[in-house]
Short mmCIF file of C-alpha atoms (C1' of nucleotides) in Angstrom, two decimals:
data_model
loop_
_atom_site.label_atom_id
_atom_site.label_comp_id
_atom_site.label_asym_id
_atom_site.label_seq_id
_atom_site.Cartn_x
_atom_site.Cartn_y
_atom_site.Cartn_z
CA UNK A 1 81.04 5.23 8.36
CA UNK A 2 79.60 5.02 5.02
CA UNK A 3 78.57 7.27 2.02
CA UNK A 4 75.89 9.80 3.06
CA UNK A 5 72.94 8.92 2.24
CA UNK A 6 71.51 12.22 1.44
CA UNK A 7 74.72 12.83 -0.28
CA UNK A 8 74.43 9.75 -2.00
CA UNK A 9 70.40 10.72 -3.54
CA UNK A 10 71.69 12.49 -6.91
CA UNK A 11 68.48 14.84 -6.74
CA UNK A 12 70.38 16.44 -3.97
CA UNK A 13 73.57 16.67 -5.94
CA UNK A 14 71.29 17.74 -8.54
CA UNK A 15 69.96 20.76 -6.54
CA UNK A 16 74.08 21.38 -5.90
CA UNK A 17 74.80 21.57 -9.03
CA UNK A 18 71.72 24.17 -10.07
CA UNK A 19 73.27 26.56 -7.71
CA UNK A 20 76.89 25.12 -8.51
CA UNK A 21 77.46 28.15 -11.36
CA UNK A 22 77.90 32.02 -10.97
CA UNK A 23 74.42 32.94 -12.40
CA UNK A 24 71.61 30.52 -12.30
CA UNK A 25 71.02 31.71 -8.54
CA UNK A 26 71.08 35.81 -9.43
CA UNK A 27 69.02 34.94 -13.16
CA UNK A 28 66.26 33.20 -11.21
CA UNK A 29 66.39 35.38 -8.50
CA UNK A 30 65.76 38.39 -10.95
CA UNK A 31 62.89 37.19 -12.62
CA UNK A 32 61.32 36.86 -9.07
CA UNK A 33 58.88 40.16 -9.77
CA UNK A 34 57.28 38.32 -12.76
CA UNK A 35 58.28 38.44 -16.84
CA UNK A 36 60.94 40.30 -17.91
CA UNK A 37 63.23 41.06 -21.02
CA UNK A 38 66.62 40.57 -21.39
CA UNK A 39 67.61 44.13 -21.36
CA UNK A 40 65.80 44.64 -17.98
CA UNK A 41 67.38 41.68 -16.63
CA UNK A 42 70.51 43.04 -17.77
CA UNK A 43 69.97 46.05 -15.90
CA UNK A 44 68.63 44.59 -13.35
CA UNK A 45 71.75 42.10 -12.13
CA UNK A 46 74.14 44.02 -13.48
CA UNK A 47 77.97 42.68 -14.77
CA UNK A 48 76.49 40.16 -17.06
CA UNK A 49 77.06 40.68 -20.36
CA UNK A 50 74.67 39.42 -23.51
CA UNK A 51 76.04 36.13 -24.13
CA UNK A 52 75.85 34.65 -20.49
CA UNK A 53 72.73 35.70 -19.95
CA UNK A 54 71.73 33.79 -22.87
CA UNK A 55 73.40 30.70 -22.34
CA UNK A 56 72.25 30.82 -18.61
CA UNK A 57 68.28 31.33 -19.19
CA UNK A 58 69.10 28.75 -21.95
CA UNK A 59 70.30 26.36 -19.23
CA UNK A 60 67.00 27.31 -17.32
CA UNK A 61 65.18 26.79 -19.92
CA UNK A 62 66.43 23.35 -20.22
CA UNK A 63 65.76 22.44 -16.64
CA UNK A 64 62.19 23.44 -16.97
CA UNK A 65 62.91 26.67 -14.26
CA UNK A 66 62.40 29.38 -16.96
CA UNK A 67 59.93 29.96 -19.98
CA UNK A 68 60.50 32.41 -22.86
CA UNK A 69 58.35 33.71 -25.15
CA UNK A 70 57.00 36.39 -27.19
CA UNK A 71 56.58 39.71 -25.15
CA UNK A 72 53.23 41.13 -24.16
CA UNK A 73 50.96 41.68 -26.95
CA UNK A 74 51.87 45.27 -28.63
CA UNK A 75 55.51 45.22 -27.52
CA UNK A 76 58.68 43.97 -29.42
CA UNK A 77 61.23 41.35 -28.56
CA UNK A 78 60.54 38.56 -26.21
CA UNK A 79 60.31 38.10 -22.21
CA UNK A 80 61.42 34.95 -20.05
CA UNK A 81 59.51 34.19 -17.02
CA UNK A 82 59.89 31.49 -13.96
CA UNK A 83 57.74 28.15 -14.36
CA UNK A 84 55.77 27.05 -11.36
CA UNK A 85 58.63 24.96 -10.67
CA UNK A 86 61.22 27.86 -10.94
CA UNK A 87 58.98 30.00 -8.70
CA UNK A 88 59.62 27.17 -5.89
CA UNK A 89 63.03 27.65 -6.33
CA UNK A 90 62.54 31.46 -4.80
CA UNK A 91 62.32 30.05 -1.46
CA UNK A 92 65.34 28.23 -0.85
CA UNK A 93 67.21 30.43 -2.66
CA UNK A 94 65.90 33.50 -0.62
CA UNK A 95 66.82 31.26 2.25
CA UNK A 96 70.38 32.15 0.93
CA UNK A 97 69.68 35.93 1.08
CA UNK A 98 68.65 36.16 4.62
CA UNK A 99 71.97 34.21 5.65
CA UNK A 100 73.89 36.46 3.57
CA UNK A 101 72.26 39.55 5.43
CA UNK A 102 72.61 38.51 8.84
CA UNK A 103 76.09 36.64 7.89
CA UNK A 104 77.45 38.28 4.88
CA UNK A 105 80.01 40.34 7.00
CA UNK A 106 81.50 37.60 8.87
CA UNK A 107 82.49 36.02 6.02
CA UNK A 108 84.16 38.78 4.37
CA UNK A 109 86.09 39.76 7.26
CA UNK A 110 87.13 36.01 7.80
CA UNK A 111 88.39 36.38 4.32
CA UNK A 112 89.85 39.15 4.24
CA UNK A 113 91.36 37.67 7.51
CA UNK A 114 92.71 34.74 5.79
CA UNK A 115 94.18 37.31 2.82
CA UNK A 116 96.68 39.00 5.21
CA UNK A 117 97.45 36.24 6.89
CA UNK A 118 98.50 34.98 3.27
CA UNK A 119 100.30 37.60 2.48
CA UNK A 120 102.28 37.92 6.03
CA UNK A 121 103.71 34.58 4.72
CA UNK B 1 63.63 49.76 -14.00
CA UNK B 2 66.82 50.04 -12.25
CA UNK B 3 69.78 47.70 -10.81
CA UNK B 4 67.78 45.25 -8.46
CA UNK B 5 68.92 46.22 -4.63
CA UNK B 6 69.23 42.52 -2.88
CA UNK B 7 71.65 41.92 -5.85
CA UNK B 8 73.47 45.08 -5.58
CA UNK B 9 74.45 44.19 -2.20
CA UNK B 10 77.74 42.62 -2.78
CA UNK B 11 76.79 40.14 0.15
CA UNK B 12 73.88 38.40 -1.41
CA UNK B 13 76.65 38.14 -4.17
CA UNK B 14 78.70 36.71 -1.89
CA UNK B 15 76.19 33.98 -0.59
CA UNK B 16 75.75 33.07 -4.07
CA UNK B 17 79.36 32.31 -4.93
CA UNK B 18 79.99 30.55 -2.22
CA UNK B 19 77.71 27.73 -3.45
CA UNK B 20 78.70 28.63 -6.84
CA UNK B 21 81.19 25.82 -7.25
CA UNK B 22 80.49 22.00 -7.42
CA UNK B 23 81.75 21.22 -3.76
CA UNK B 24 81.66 23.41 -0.83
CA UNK B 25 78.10 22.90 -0.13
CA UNK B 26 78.28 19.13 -0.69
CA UNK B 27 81.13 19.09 1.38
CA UNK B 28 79.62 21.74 4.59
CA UNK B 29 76.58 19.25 3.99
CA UNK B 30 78.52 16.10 4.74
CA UNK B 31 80.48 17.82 8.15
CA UNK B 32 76.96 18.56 9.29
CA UNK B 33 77.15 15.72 12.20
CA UNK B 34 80.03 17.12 13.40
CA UNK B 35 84.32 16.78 13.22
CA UNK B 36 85.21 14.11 10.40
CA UNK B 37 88.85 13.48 9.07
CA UNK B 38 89.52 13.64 5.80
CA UNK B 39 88.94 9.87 4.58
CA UNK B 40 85.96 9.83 6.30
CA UNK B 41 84.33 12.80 4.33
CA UNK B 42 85.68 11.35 0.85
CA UNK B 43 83.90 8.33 1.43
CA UNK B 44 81.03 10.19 2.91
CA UNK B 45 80.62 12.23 -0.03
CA UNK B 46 81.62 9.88 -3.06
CA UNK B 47 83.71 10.95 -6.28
CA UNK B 48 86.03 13.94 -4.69
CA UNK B 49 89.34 13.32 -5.35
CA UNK B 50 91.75 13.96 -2.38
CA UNK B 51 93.09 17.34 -4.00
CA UNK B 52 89.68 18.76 -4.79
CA UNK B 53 88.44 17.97 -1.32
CA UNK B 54 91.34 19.53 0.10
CA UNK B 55 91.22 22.72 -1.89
CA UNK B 56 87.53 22.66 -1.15
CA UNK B 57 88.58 22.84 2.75
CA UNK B 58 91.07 25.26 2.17
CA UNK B 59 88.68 27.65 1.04
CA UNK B 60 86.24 26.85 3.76
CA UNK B 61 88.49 27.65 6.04
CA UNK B 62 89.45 30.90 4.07
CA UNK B 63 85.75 32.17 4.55
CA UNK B 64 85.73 31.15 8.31
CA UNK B 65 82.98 27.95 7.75
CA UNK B 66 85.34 25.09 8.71
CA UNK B 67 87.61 24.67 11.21
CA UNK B 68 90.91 22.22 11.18
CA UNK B 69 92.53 20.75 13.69
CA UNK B 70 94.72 17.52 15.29
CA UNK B 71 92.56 14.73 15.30
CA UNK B 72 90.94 13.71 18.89
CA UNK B 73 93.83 12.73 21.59
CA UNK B 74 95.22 9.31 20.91
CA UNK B 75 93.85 8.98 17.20
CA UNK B 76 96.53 10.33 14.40
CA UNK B 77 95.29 12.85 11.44
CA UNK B 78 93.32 15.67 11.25
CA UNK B 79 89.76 16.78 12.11
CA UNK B 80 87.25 19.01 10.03
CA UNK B 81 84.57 20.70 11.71
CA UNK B 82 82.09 23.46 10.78
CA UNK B 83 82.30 26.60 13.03
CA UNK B 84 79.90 28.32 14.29
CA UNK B 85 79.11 30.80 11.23
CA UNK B 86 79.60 27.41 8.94
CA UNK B 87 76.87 25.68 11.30
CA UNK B 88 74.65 28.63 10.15
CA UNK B 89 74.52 27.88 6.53
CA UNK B 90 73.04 24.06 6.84
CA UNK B 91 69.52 25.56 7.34
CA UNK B 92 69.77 27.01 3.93
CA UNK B 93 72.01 24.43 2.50
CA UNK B 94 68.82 22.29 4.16
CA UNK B 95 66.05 23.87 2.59
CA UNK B 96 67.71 22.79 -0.91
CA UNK B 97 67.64 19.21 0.36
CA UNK B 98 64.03 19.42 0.66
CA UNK B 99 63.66 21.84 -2.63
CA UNK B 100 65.53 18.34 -4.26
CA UNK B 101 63.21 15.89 -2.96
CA UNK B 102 60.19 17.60 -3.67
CA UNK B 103 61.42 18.82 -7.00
CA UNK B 104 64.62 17.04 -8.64
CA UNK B 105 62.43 14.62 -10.44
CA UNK B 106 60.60 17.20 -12.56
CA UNK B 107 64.14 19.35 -13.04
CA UNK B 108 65.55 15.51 -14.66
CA UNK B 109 62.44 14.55 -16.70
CA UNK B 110 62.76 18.35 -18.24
CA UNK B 111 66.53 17.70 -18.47
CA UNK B 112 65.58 14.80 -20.51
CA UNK B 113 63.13 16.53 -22.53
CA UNK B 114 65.09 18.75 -23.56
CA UNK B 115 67.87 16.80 -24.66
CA UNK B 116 65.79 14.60 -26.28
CA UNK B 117 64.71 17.36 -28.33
CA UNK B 118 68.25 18.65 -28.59
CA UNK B 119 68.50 15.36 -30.08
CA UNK B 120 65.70 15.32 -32.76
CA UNK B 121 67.37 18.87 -34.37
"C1'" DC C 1 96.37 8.64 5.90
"C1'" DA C 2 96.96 13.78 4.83
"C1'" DG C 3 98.08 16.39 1.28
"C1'" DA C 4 101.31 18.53 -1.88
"C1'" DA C 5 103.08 18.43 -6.81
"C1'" DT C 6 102.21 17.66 -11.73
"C1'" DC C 7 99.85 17.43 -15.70
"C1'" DC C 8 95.88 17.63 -18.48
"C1'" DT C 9 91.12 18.66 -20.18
"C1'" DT C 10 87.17 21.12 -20.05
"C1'" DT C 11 84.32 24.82 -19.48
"C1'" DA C 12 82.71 29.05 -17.46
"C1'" DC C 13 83.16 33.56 -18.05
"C1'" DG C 14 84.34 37.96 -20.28
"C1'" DA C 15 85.12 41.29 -24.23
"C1'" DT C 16 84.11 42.45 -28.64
"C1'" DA C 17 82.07 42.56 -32.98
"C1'" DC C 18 78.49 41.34 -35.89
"C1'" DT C 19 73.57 40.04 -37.76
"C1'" DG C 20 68.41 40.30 -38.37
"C1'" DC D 1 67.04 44.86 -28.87
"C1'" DA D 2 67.81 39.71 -29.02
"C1'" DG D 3 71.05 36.74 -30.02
"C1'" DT D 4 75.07 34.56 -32.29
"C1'" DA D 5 79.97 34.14 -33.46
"C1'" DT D 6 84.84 34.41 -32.13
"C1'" DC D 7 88.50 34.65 -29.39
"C1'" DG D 8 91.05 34.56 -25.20
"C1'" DT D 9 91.95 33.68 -20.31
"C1'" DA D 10 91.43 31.78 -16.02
"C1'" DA D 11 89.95 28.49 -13.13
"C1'" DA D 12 87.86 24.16 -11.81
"C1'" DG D 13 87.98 19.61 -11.78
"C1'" DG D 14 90.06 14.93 -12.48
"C1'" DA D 15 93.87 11.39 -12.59
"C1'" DT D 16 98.12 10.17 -11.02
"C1'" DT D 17 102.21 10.15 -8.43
"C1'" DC D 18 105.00 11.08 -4.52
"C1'" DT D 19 106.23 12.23 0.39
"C1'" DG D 20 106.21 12.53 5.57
#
DNA sequence: CAGAATCCTTTACGATACTG
DNA sequence: CAGTATCGTAAAGGATTCTG
């Protein structure tokens, strides 16, 4: 047995490490509706406060998923927006939502599972 | 604008964190042929230390995705395998595979960019 | 070979306060 | 409102060593 070749392509550890952080997945999936400001995304995902949200659309920014720029024309402040190639990011990533519908629960009970029998120890 | 519902739900939350560290979906990825010991998965997967690949398991198992066990009759060690509600996450998981072979290239060259220009300030 | 024990470094994340 | 600056904590990851 050898190293895995898919494993072994680093634009699949790549995509592994976009996701491999609590809020590139949620920031992307926010801006999913189209351009939006801070303060809405804020509201929107909720539990982030102003400096991670910063640093993460800055890390976005960097990887080409996420664009910012000067708000619409007649309103203040600025708005950040998915790229063409964030926007194909919405797919696999939604990918992730349906599983955690349909298989969100099993998980937490396994957990939860695994917790007691921790603390029976 | 209010809180965004899919993100409300704590289980698309949940979804998200589980792939929101550097290993567990590299390491569900490389079980995806079936029960593998240990070694076998380190060299599979390529710069996990033994500790990190064990914790990674350990929490695996903790959500009810992996499954361990005595290695097959008349070999010694252990065995790793997904579970059924693990097996259900390598469509997703696979979908990012083919998001990083259509698109890792462009994420690196605007890695690069931007570095480059981080470089020029 | 499986994996636990140590030790260390780094960074992600969070809270808060402050600036233009 | 956007964003930076600080500070603090917790956790993740890595290297190494040791044991059954």
């Amino acid at each position: 047995m050898t190293a895995d070749p898919f494993l072994a392509d680093c634009r699949a550890r790549l995509a592994f490490d976009l996701l491999a952080n609590t809020w590139n997945a949620v920031v992307v999936w926010a801006l999913r509706d189209g351009p939006c400001r801070p303060a809405g995304l804020r509201r929107r995902i909720g539990g982030i406060s102003s400096k991670v949200l910063t640093e993460t659309l800055r890390r976005l920014q960097a990887d080409g998923l996420v664009e910012r720029r000067a708000a619409e024309p007649g309103r203040s402040g600025v708005e950040y927006e998915l790229t063409d190639l964030g926007r194909t990011l919405l797919e696999p990533i939604g990918a992730f939502g349906v599983w955690a519908f349909e298989h969100g629960d099993e998980v937490a009970a396994a957990r939860e599972a695994a917790e007691r029998e921790e603390g029976a120890r």
